[in-house]
mmCIF file of N, CA and C and ligand atoms in Angstrom:
data_model
loop_
_atom_site.group_PDB
_atom_site.id
_atom_site.type_symbol
_atom_site.label_atom_id
_atom_site.label_comp_id
_atom_site.label_asym_id
_atom_site.label_seq_id
_atom_site.Cartn_x
_atom_site.Cartn_y
_atom_site.Cartn_z
ATOM 1 N N MET N 20 -12.862 -6.188 -12.461
ATOM 2 C CA MET N 20 -12.083 -4.766 -11.471
ATOM 3 C C MET N 20 -10.900 -5.130 -10.960
ATOM 4 N N TYR N 21 -10.211 -6.249 -10.755
ATOM 5 C CA TYR N 21 -9.421 -5.972 -10.716
ATOM 6 C C TYR N 21 -8.238 -7.020 -12.128
ATOM 7 N N SER N 22 -6.997 -6.535 -11.919
ATOM 8 C CA SER N 22 -6.037 -6.256 -13.026
ATOM 9 C C SER N 22 -5.945 -8.649 -12.337
ATOM 10 N N LYS N 23 -5.528 -9.191 -13.499
ATOM 11 C CA LYS N 23 -4.981 -10.969 -13.071
ATOM 12 C C LYS N 23 -4.203 -10.569 -12.469
ATOM 13 N N LYS N 24 -3.276 -9.660 -12.061
ATOM 14 C CA LYS N 24 -1.360 -8.911 -11.118
ATOM 15 C C LYS N 24 -2.715 -9.492 -9.485
ATOM 16 N N VAL N 25 -3.530 -8.398 -9.530
ATOM 17 C CA VAL N 25 -3.664 -8.393 -8.274
ATOM 18 C C VAL N 25 -4.412 -10.206 -7.622
ATOM 19 N N ILE N 26 -5.520 -10.118 -9.164
ATOM 20 C CA ILE N 26 -6.199 -11.567 -8.565
ATOM 21 C C ILE N 26 -5.334 -12.657 -7.833
ATOM 22 N N GLU N 27 -3.434 -12.578 -8.625
ATOM 23 C CA GLU N 27 -2.506 -14.137 -9.053
ATOM 24 C C GLU N 27 -1.601 -13.621 -7.538
ATOM 25 N N HIS N 28 -2.103 -12.081 -6.999
ATOM 26 C CA HIS N 28 -1.619 -11.862 -6.034
ATOM 27 C C HIS N 28 -1.907 -12.583 -4.672
ATOM 28 N N PHE N 29 -3.311 -12.083 -5.283
ATOM 29 C CA PHE N 29 -4.160 -11.998 -3.759
ATOM 30 C C PHE N 29 -4.237 -13.952 -3.634
ATOM 31 N N GLN N 30 -4.556 -14.359 -5.097
ATOM 32 C CA GLN N 30 -4.578 -16.465 -4.151
ATOM 33 C C GLN N 30 -3.508 -17.143 -4.006
ATOM 34 N N ASN N 31 -2.349 -15.893 -4.432
ATOM 35 C CA ASN N 31 -0.956 -16.404 -4.353
ATOM 36 C C ASN N 31 0.325 -15.742 -2.844
ATOM 37 N N PRO N 32 -0.011 -15.112 -2.274
ATOM 38 C CA PRO N 32 0.794 -14.421 -1.938
ATOM 39 C C PRO N 32 2.376 -15.003 -1.524
ATOM 40 N N ARG N 33 2.719 -13.836 -1.711
ATOM 41 C CA ARG N 33 4.046 -13.826 -1.242
ATOM 42 C C ARG N 33 4.652 -12.842 0.262
ATOM 43 N N ASN N 34 5.453 -14.541 0.286
ATOM 44 C CA ASN N 34 5.960 -13.506 1.713
ATOM 45 C C ASN N 34 4.928 -13.061 3.231
ATOM 46 N N ALA N 35 4.285 -14.058 2.836
ATOM 47 C CA ALA N 35 3.183 -13.790 4.118
ATOM 48 C C ALA N 35 3.861 -14.206 5.827
ATOM 49 N N GLY N 36 3.061 -13.736 6.413
ATOM 50 C CA GLY N 36 2.690 -14.516 7.746
ATOM 51 C C GLY N 36 3.894 -12.817 8.813
ATOM 52 N N ALA N 37 3.760 -12.989 9.359
ATOM 53 C CA ALA N 37 4.826 -12.771 10.694
ATOM 54 C C ALA N 37 6.389 -12.792 10.464
ATOM 55 N N LEU N 38 7.169 -12.015 10.899
ATOM 56 C CA LEU N 38 8.932 -12.471 11.025
ATOM 57 C C LEU N 38 9.337 -12.394 12.799
ATOM 58 N N GLU N 39 9.059 -13.741 12.646
ATOM 59 C CA GLU N 39 9.480 -14.216 14.007
ATOM 60 C C GLU N 39 10.962 -12.830 15.078
ATOM 61 N N ASP N 40 12.030 -12.864 14.147
ATOM 62 C CA ASP N 40 12.836 -12.234 14.494
ATOM 63 C C ASP N 40 13.055 -10.909 14.041
ATOM 64 N N ALA N 41 11.622 -10.003 12.886
ATOM 65 C CA ALA N 41 11.591 -8.868 12.743
ATOM 66 C C ALA N 41 12.069 -7.955 13.323
ATOM 67 N N ASP N 42 13.649 -7.143 12.508
ATOM 68 C CA ASP N 42 13.663 -5.715 13.504
ATOM 69 C C ASP N 42 13.504 -5.110 13.789
ATOM 70 N N ALA N 43 12.490 -4.394 12.537
ATOM 71 C CA ALA N 43 11.126 -3.452 12.947
ATOM 72 C C ALA N 43 9.838 -4.031 12.758
ATOM 73 N N VAL N 44 8.897 -3.380 12.665
ATOM 74 C CA VAL N 44 7.474 -3.329 12.218
ATOM 75 C C VAL N 44 6.983 -2.109 12.322
ATOM 76 N N GLY N 45 6.312 -2.454 10.521
ATOM 77 C CA GLY N 45 5.509 -0.869 10.560
ATOM 78 C C GLY N 45 3.655 -1.194 9.800
ATOM 79 N N GLU N 46 3.217 -0.712 11.137
ATOM 80 C CA GLU N 46 2.082 -1.002 11.069
ATOM 81 C C GLU N 46 0.434 0.575 10.407
ATOM 82 N N VAL N 47 0.121 -0.182 9.246
ATOM 83 C CA VAL N 47 -0.814 1.294 9.139
ATOM 84 C C VAL N 47 -2.908 0.401 8.754
ATOM 85 N N GLY N 48 -2.939 1.887 8.919
ATOM 86 C CA GLY N 48 -3.967 1.142 9.279
ATOM 87 C C GLY N 48 -5.603 2.390 8.332
ATOM 88 N N ASN N 49 -6.257 1.917 8.548
ATOM 89 C CA ASN N 49 -7.735 2.820 7.329
ATOM 90 C C ASN N 49 -9.041 2.639 7.444
ATOM 91 N N PRO N 50 -8.897 3.427 8.792
ATOM 92 C CA PRO N 50 -10.231 4.107 9.976
ATOM 93 C C PRO N 50 -11.505 4.109 8.993
ATOM 94 N N VAL N 51 -11.342 4.672 7.813
ATOM 95 C CA VAL N 51 -12.601 4.421 7.270
ATOM 96 C C VAL N 51 -13.279 3.014 6.944
ATOM 97 N N CYS N 52 -12.339 2.282 6.177
ATOM 98 C CA CYS N 52 -12.846 0.641 6.347
ATOM 99 C C CYS N 52 -12.370 -0.615 7.307
ATOM 100 N N GLY N 53 -12.059 -0.008 8.141
ATOM 101 C CA GLY N 53 -10.660 -1.916 9.313
ATOM 102 C C GLY N 53 -9.936 -1.454 8.583
ATOM 103 N N ASP N 54 -9.413 -1.487 7.295
ATOM 104 C CA ASP N 54 -8.146 -2.951 7.310
ATOM 105 C C ASP N 54 -7.192 -2.481 7.958
ATOM 106 N N VAL N 55 -6.377 -2.981 7.853
ATOM 107 C CA VAL N 55 -5.126 -3.076 9.190
ATOM 108 C C VAL N 55 -4.025 -4.026 8.400
ATOM 109 N N MET N 56 -2.186 -3.226 8.160
ATOM 110 C CA MET N 56 -1.545 -3.675 7.814
ATOM 111 C C MET N 56 -0.379 -4.136 8.642
ATOM 112 N N ASN N 57 0.464 -5.123 8.910
ATOM 113 C CA ASN N 57 1.848 -4.939 9.468
ATOM 114 C C ASN N 57 2.749 -4.961 8.314
ATOM 115 N N ILE N 58 4.085 -4.229 8.987
ATOM 116 C CA ILE N 58 5.332 -4.494 7.815
ATOM 117 C C ILE N 58 5.537 -5.383 8.536
ATOM 118 N N TYR N 59 6.880 -6.319 8.344
ATOM 119 C CA TYR N 59 8.458 -7.116 9.514
ATOM 120 C C TYR N 59 9.760 -6.859 8.452
ATOM 121 N N ILE N 60 10.236 -6.279 8.700
ATOM 122 C CA ILE N 60 11.385 -6.023 8.615
ATOM 123 C C ILE N 60 12.838 -6.760 9.168
ATOM 124 N N LYS N 61 13.715 -7.175 8.436
ATOM 125 C CA LYS N 61 14.455 -7.941 8.633
ATOM 126 C C LYS N 61 16.018 -7.018 8.190
ATOM 127 N N VAL N 62 16.762 -5.847 8.602
ATOM 128 C CA VAL N 62 17.482 -6.019 8.372
ATOM 129 C C VAL N 62 19.184 -6.243 8.870
ATOM 130 N N GLU N 63 19.855 -6.569 7.187
ATOM 131 C CA GLU N 63 21.671 -6.351 7.817
ATOM 132 C C GLU N 63 22.633 -5.710 6.281
ATOM 133 N N ASP N 64 23.102 -5.114 7.538
ATOM 134 C CA ASP N 64 24.253 -4.025 6.496
ATOM 135 C C ASP N 64 23.593 -3.367 5.715
ATOM 136 N N GLY N 65 21.836 -2.839 6.100
ATOM 137 C CA GLY N 65 21.271 -1.510 5.730
ATOM 138 C C GLY N 65 20.747 -1.789 4.459
ATOM 139 N N ILE N 66 20.610 -3.525 4.170
ATOM 140 C CA ILE N 66 19.961 -4.209 3.348
ATOM 141 C C ILE N 66 18.819 -5.170 3.539
ATOM 142 N N ILE N 67 16.907 -4.540 3.026
ATOM 143 C CA ILE N 67 16.184 -5.691 4.159
ATOM 144 C C ILE N 67 15.961 -7.185 3.396
ATOM 145 N N ALA N 68 16.444 -7.665 4.399
ATOM 146 C CA ALA N 68 17.163 -8.779 4.182
ATOM 147 C C ALA N 68 15.934 -9.925 4.147
ATOM 148 N N ASP N 69 15.014 -9.386 4.845
ATOM 149 C CA ASP N 69 13.613 -10.355 4.993
ATOM 150 C C ASP N 69 12.474 -9.113 5.061
ATOM 151 N N ILE N 70 11.419 -9.807 4.920
ATOM 152 C CA ILE N 70 10.360 -9.312 4.553
ATOM 153 C C ILE N 70 9.359 -10.285 5.464
ATOM 154 N N GLY N 71 7.926 -9.536 5.369
ATOM 155 C CA GLY N 71 6.559 -10.554 5.686
ATOM 156 C C GLY N 71 5.604 -9.416 6.400
ATOM 157 N N TRP N 72 4.437 -9.741 6.111
ATOM 158 C CA TRP N 72 3.303 -9.008 6.065
ATOM 159 C C TRP N 72 2.471 -9.631 7.379
ATOM 160 N N LYS N 73 1.215 -8.924 7.962
ATOM 161 C CA LYS N 73 -0.284 -9.845 8.050
ATOM 162 C C LYS N 73 -1.194 -8.496 7.431
ATOM 163 N N THR N 74 -1.879 -8.813 7.347
ATOM 164 C CA THR N 74 -3.680 -7.971 6.751
ATOM 165 C C THR N 74 -4.205 -8.188 6.489
ATOM 166 N N MET N 75 -5.026 -7.777 7.425
ATOM 167 C CA MET N 75 -6.744 -8.176 7.462
ATOM 168 C C MET N 75 -7.372 -7.330 6.927
ATOM 169 N N GLY N 76 -7.605 -7.496 5.830
ATOM 170 C CA GLY N 76 -8.620 -6.532 4.861
ATOM 171 C C GLY N 76 -8.651 -7.349 3.816
ATOM 172 N N CYS N 77 -9.610 -6.090 2.690
ATOM 173 C CA CYS N 77 -9.752 -6.883 1.138
ATOM 174 C C CYS N 77 -8.726 -7.837 0.431
ATOM 175 N N ALA N 78 -9.131 -8.031 -0.457
ATOM 176 C CA ALA N 78 -8.115 -8.555 -1.588
ATOM 177 C C ALA N 78 -7.527 -7.451 -2.035
ATOM 178 N N ALA N 79 -7.548 -6.741 -2.024
ATOM 179 C CA ALA N 79 -6.304 -5.657 -2.978
ATOM 180 C C ALA N 79 -5.353 -4.825 -1.684
ATOM 181 N N ALA N 80 -6.126 -5.278 -0.495
ATOM 182 C CA ALA N 80 -5.344 -4.476 0.405
ATOM 183 C C ALA N 80 -4.192 -5.958 0.809
ATOM 184 N N ILE N 81 -4.451 -6.916 0.312
ATOM 185 C CA ILE N 81 -3.365 -8.599 0.149
ATOM 186 C C ILE N 81 -2.702 -8.063 -0.180
ATOM 187 N N ALA N 82 -3.088 -8.014 -1.922
ATOM 188 C CA ALA N 82 -2.384 -7.452 -3.182
ATOM 189 C C ALA N 82 -0.934 -6.670 -2.655
ATOM 190 N N THR N 83 -1.413 -5.673 -2.823
ATOM 191 C CA THR N 83 -0.388 -4.614 -2.333
ATOM 192 C C THR N 83 0.465 -5.265 -1.354
ATOM 193 N N SER N 84 0.177 -5.820 -0.392
ATOM 194 C CA SER N 84 0.945 -5.780 0.928
ATOM 195 C C SER N 84 1.934 -6.933 0.399
ATOM 196 N N SER N 85 1.477 -7.915 -0.460
ATOM 197 C CA SER N 85 2.667 -9.645 -0.915
ATOM 198 C C SER N 85 3.403 -8.154 -2.291
ATOM 199 N N MET N 86 2.519 -7.452 -3.263
ATOM 200 C CA MET N 86 3.510 -7.014 -4.178
ATOM 201 C C MET N 86 4.750 -6.406 -3.189
ATOM 202 N N ILE N 87 4.346 -5.275 -2.177
ATOM 203 C CA ILE N 87 5.382 -4.326 -1.774
ATOM 204 C C ILE N 87 6.704 -5.239 -1.050
ATOM 205 N N THR N 88 6.401 -6.264 -0.520
ATOM 206 C CA THR N 88 7.513 -7.556 -0.165
ATOM 207 C C THR N 88 8.661 -7.760 -1.509
ATOM 208 N N GLU N 89 8.220 -7.772 -3.273
ATOM 209 C CA GLU N 89 9.020 -8.565 -4.039
ATOM 210 C C GLU N 89 9.105 -7.106 -4.211
ATOM 211 N N LEU N 90 9.155 -6.030 -3.996
ATOM 212 C CA LEU N 90 9.829 -4.835 -4.445
ATOM 213 C C LEU N 90 11.108 -3.978 -3.612
ATOM 214 N N ALA N 91 10.516 -4.674 -2.286
ATOM 215 C CA ALA N 91 11.399 -4.603 -0.875
ATOM 216 C C ALA N 91 12.367 -5.440 -0.384
ATOM 217 N N LYS N 92 12.185 -5.831 -1.451
ATOM 218 C CA LYS N 92 13.704 -7.760 -0.400
ATOM 219 C C LYS N 92 14.318 -7.774 -1.413
ATOM 220 N N GLY N 93 15.664 -7.135 -0.587
ATOM 221 C CA GLY N 93 17.339 -6.712 -0.960
ATOM 222 C C GLY N 93 17.582 -5.595 -1.491
ATOM 223 N N ARG N 94 16.640 -4.849 -1.621
ATOM 224 C CA ARG N 94 16.636 -3.534 -1.787
ATOM 225 C C ARG N 94 17.787 -2.943 -0.731
ATOM 226 N N THR N 95 18.148 -1.499 -0.707
ATOM 227 C CA THR N 95 18.906 -0.473 0.637
ATOM 228 C C THR N 95 17.768 -0.463 0.527
ATOM 229 N N LEU N 96 18.650 0.704 2.308
ATOM 230 C CA LEU N 96 17.309 0.875 3.543
ATOM 231 C C LEU N 96 16.635 2.237 2.457
ATOM 232 N N LYS N 97 17.568 3.132 1.475
ATOM 233 C CA LYS N 97 17.469 4.449 0.884
ATOM 234 C C LYS N 97 16.839 3.835 -0.508
ATOM 235 N N GLU N 98 16.916 2.772 -1.254
ATOM 236 C CA GLU N 98 16.004 2.680 -1.935
ATOM 237 C C GLU N 98 15.075 2.390 -1.550
ATOM 238 N N ALA N 99 14.421 1.049 -0.365
ATOM 239 C CA ALA N 99 13.450 1.468 -0.256
ATOM 240 C C ALA N 99 12.019 2.696 0.362
ATOM 241 N N LEU N 100 12.714 3.095 0.916
ATOM 242 C CA LEU N 100 11.808 4.452 0.993
ATOM 243 C C LEU N 100 11.632 5.128 0.098
ATOM 244 N N LYS N 101 12.386 4.648 -1.336
ATOM 245 C CA LYS N 101 11.585 6.038 -2.443
ATOM 246 C C LYS N 101 10.719 4.487 -3.018
ATOM 247 N N ILE N 102 10.061 3.607 -2.474
ATOM 248 C CA ILE N 102 9.701 2.773 -3.128
ATOM 249 C C ILE N 102 7.860 3.684 -3.009
ATOM 250 N N THR N 103 7.490 3.752 -3.696
ATOM 251 C CA THR N 103 5.227 4.874 -3.594
ATOM 252 C C THR N 103 4.849 3.723 -3.848
ATOM 253 N N ARG N 104 3.943 4.909 -3.373
ATOM 254 C CA ARG N 104 1.911 3.908 -3.844
ATOM 255 C C ARG N 104 1.745 3.281 -4.564
ATOM 256 N N LYS N 105 2.972 4.458 -5.877
ATOM 257 C CA LYS N 105 2.310 4.115 -7.149
ATOM 258 C C LYS N 105 3.017 3.208 -7.865
ATOM 259 N N ASP N 106 4.575 3.205 -7.852
ATOM 260 C CA ASP N 106 5.172 2.231 -7.677
ATOM 261 C C ASP N 106 4.524 0.092 -7.040
ATOM 262 N N VAL N 107 3.977 0.120 -6.602
ATOM 263 C CA VAL N 107 3.025 -1.084 -5.954
ATOM 264 C C VAL N 107 1.808 -0.892 -6.607
ATOM 265 N N ALA N 108 0.967 -0.116 -7.191
ATOM 266 C CA ALA N 108 -0.752 0.155 -8.320
ATOM 267 C C ALA N 108 0.710 -0.674 -9.648
ATOM 268 N N ASP N 109 1.068 0.527 -9.678
ATOM 269 C CA ASP N 109 2.086 0.154 -11.445
ATOM 270 C C ASP N 109 2.208 -1.600 -11.226
ATOM 271 N N ALA N 110 2.893 -2.289 -10.693
ATOM 272 C CA ALA N 110 3.457 -3.552 -10.376
ATOM 273 C C ALA N 110 2.356 -4.188 -10.374
ATOM 274 N N LEU N 111 1.337 -3.406 -10.419
ATOM 275 C CA LEU N 111 0.335 -4.772 -10.227
ATOM 276 C C LEU N 111 -0.645 -4.930 -11.271
ATOM 277 N N ASP N 112 -0.167 -3.763 -12.201
ATOM 278 C CA ASP N 112 -1.119 -3.073 -13.512
ATOM 279 C C ASP N 112 -2.865 -2.976 -12.647
ATOM 280 N N GLY N 113 -2.367 -1.352 -12.259
ATOM 281 C CA GLY N 113 -3.427 -0.847 -11.732
ATOM 282 C C GLY N 113 -4.348 -1.452 -10.638
ATOM 283 N N LEU N 114 -4.905 -0.121 -10.081
ATOM 284 C CA LEU N 114 -5.992 -0.844 -8.798
ATOM 285 C C LEU N 114 -6.753 -0.269 -9.803
ATOM 286 N N PRO N 115 -8.345 -0.408 -9.318
ATOM 287 C CA PRO N 115 -9.354 -0.297 -9.200
ATOM 288 C C PRO N 115 -9.237 1.269 -8.732
ATOM 289 N N PRO N 116 -9.674 2.732 -9.456
ATOM 290 C CA PRO N 116 -9.473 3.807 -8.313
ATOM 291 C C PRO N 116 -10.461 4.186 -6.755
ATOM 292 N N ILE N 117 -11.670 3.001 -6.982
ATOM 293 C CA ILE N 117 -11.772 3.525 -5.545
ATOM 294 C C ILE N 117 -10.813 3.043 -4.495
ATOM 295 N N LYS N 118 -9.776 1.671 -5.055
ATOM 296 C CA LYS N 118 -9.662 1.065 -4.246
ATOM 297 C C LYS N 118 -7.893 1.729 -4.219
ATOM 298 N N MET N 119 -6.950 1.621 -4.623
ATOM 299 C CA MET N 119 -6.065 2.660 -4.911
ATOM 300 C C MET N 119 -5.723 3.513 -3.735
ATOM 301 N N HIS N 120 -7.169 4.587 -3.041
ATOM 302 C CA HIS N 120 -6.795 5.417 -1.987
ATOM 303 C C HIS N 120 -6.877 4.481 -1.285
ATOM 304 N N CYS N 121 -7.724 3.294 -0.731
ATOM 305 C CA CYS N 121 -8.393 2.698 0.415
ATOM 306 C C CYS N 121 -7.546 1.722 0.655
ATOM 307 N N SER N 122 -7.043 0.577 -0.891
ATOM 308 C CA SER N 122 -6.220 0.028 -0.259
ATOM 309 C C SER N 122 -4.666 0.318 -0.161
ATOM 310 N N ASN N 123 -3.905 1.528 -0.843
ATOM 311 C CA ASN N 123 -2.267 0.991 -1.700
ATOM 312 C C ASN N 123 -2.030 1.297 -0.742
ATOM 313 N N LEU N 124 -1.877 0.811 1.301
ATOM 314 C CA LEU N 124 -1.829 1.092 2.105
ATOM 315 C C LEU N 124 -0.055 0.405 2.216
ATOM 316 N N ALA N 125 0.229 -0.670 1.431
ATOM 317 C CA ALA N 125 1.451 -0.923 1.721
ATOM 318 C C ALA N 125 2.881 -0.399 2.046
ATOM 319 N N ALA N 126 2.852 0.987 0.960
ATOM 320 C CA ALA N 126 4.148 1.793 0.587
ATOM 321 C C ALA N 126 4.723 2.040 1.746
ATOM 322 N N ASP N 127 3.605 2.676 2.777
ATOM 323 C CA ASP N 127 3.172 3.485 3.255
ATOM 324 C C ASP N 127 3.730 2.732 5.170
ATOM 325 N N GLY N 128 2.921 1.567 4.641
ATOM 326 C CA GLY N 128 3.581 0.451 5.763
ATOM 327 C C GLY N 128 5.030 -0.143 5.757
ATOM 328 N N LEU N 129 5.606 -0.322 4.645
ATOM 329 C CA LEU N 129 7.339 -0.615 4.945
ATOM 330 C C LEU N 129 8.162 1.631 5.366
ATOM 331 N N HIS N 130 7.441 1.834 4.620
ATOM 332 C CA HIS N 130 7.980 3.074 5.349
ATOM 333 C C HIS N 130 7.616 3.652 6.957
ATOM 334 N N ALA N 131 7.223 3.261 7.348
ATOM 335 C CA ALA N 131 6.467 2.656 9.370
ATOM 336 C C ALA N 131 7.638 2.399 9.256
ATOM 337 N N ALA N 132 7.992 0.810 9.186
ATOM 338 C CA ALA N 132 9.286 0.050 9.129
ATOM 339 C C ALA N 132 10.354 0.544 9.252
ATOM 340 N N ILE N 133 10.643 0.787 8.121
ATOM 341 C CA ILE N 133 11.866 1.651 7.477
ATOM 342 C C ILE N 133 12.115 2.642 9.216
ATOM 343 N N ASP N 134 11.365 3.526 9.761
ATOM 344 C CA ASP N 134 11.359 4.592 10.473
ATOM 345 C C ASP N 134 11.802 4.298 11.614
ATOM 346 N N GLU N 135 10.666 3.081 11.968
ATOM 347 C CA GLU N 135 11.098 2.185 13.546
ATOM 348 C C GLU N 135 12.149 1.623 13.044
ATOM 349 N N TYR N 136 12.965 0.937 12.194
ATOM 350 C CA TYR N 136 14.048 0.976 13.035
ATOM 351 C C TYR N 136 15.281 1.662 12.638
ATOM 352 N N LEU N 137 15.607 2.766 11.905
ATOM 353 C CA LEU N 137 15.637 3.684 12.098
ATOM 354 C C LEU N 137 16.403 4.763 13.244
ATOM 355 N N LYS N 138 14.564 4.934 14.028
ATOM 356 C CA LYS N 138 14.810 5.482 15.626
ATOM 357 C C LYS N 138 15.967 4.596 16.460
ATOM 358 N N GLU N 139 15.459 3.434 16.537
ATOM 359 C CA GLU N 139 15.924 2.394 16.927
ATOM 360 C C GLU N 139 17.165 2.070 16.920
ATOM 361 N N HIS N 140 17.874 2.241 15.930
ATOM 362 C CA HIS N 140 19.799 2.117 14.874
ATOM 363 C C HIS N 140 19.894 3.502 14.523
ATOM 364 N N PRO N 141 20.172 4.850 15.439
ATOM 365 C CA PRO N 141 20.552 6.275 15.367
ATOM 366 C C PRO N 141 21.663 6.040 14.370
ATOM 367 N N ASP N 142 22.836 4.568 14.938
ATOM 368 C CA ASP N 142 23.918 5.632 14.020
ATOM 369 C C ASP N 142 23.526 4.993 12.405
ATOM 370 N N VAL N 143 22.962 4.239 11.732
ATOM 371 C CA VAL N 143 22.049 3.784 10.695
ATOM 372 C C VAL N 143 22.074 4.813 9.641
ATOM 373 N N GLU N 144 22.815 5.333 8.705
ATOM 374 C CA GLU N 144 22.663 6.686 7.904
ATOM 375 C C GLU N 144 22.072 5.607 6.231
ATOM 376 N N VAL N 145 21.120 6.382 6.107
ATOM 377 C CA VAL N 145 20.550 6.547 5.237
ATOM 378 C C VAL N 145 20.975 7.633 3.345
HETATM 379 FE FE1 FES Y 17 -10.689 -0.724 2.717
HETATM 380 FE FE2 FES Y 17 -9.269 -2.878 2.104
HETATM 381 S S1 FES Y 17 -11.915 -1.886 1.314
HETATM 382 S S2 FES Y 17 -8.323 -1.213 2.138
#
């Protein structure tokens, strides 16, 4: 059911855990299954210098959380805002159709964190 990449990221999640010195946090959840994802970002000179996450959810939710950190780390805020749910799923070699809608929340979580950051730093332009 899951691709090898999903299983690999589930078993060896990248950048797991909250960032103590995060500049912003984005929280998204799926009311249907109850999974919740928090994405933490540290921003330096308009670049996502560090990123972490805490997710209570299924294997796919863990894998998408892990993958979004690999896609976003080192990117500018502008580039990170362009990362889509499809990019995350593609980078994981796909997700089972039922999980596409349910668990593919990581891009939304990242965008929520960036929105939060921009709200608190109105001087930053993207
Ligand atoms: Fe819904 Fe995992 S079961 S996000």
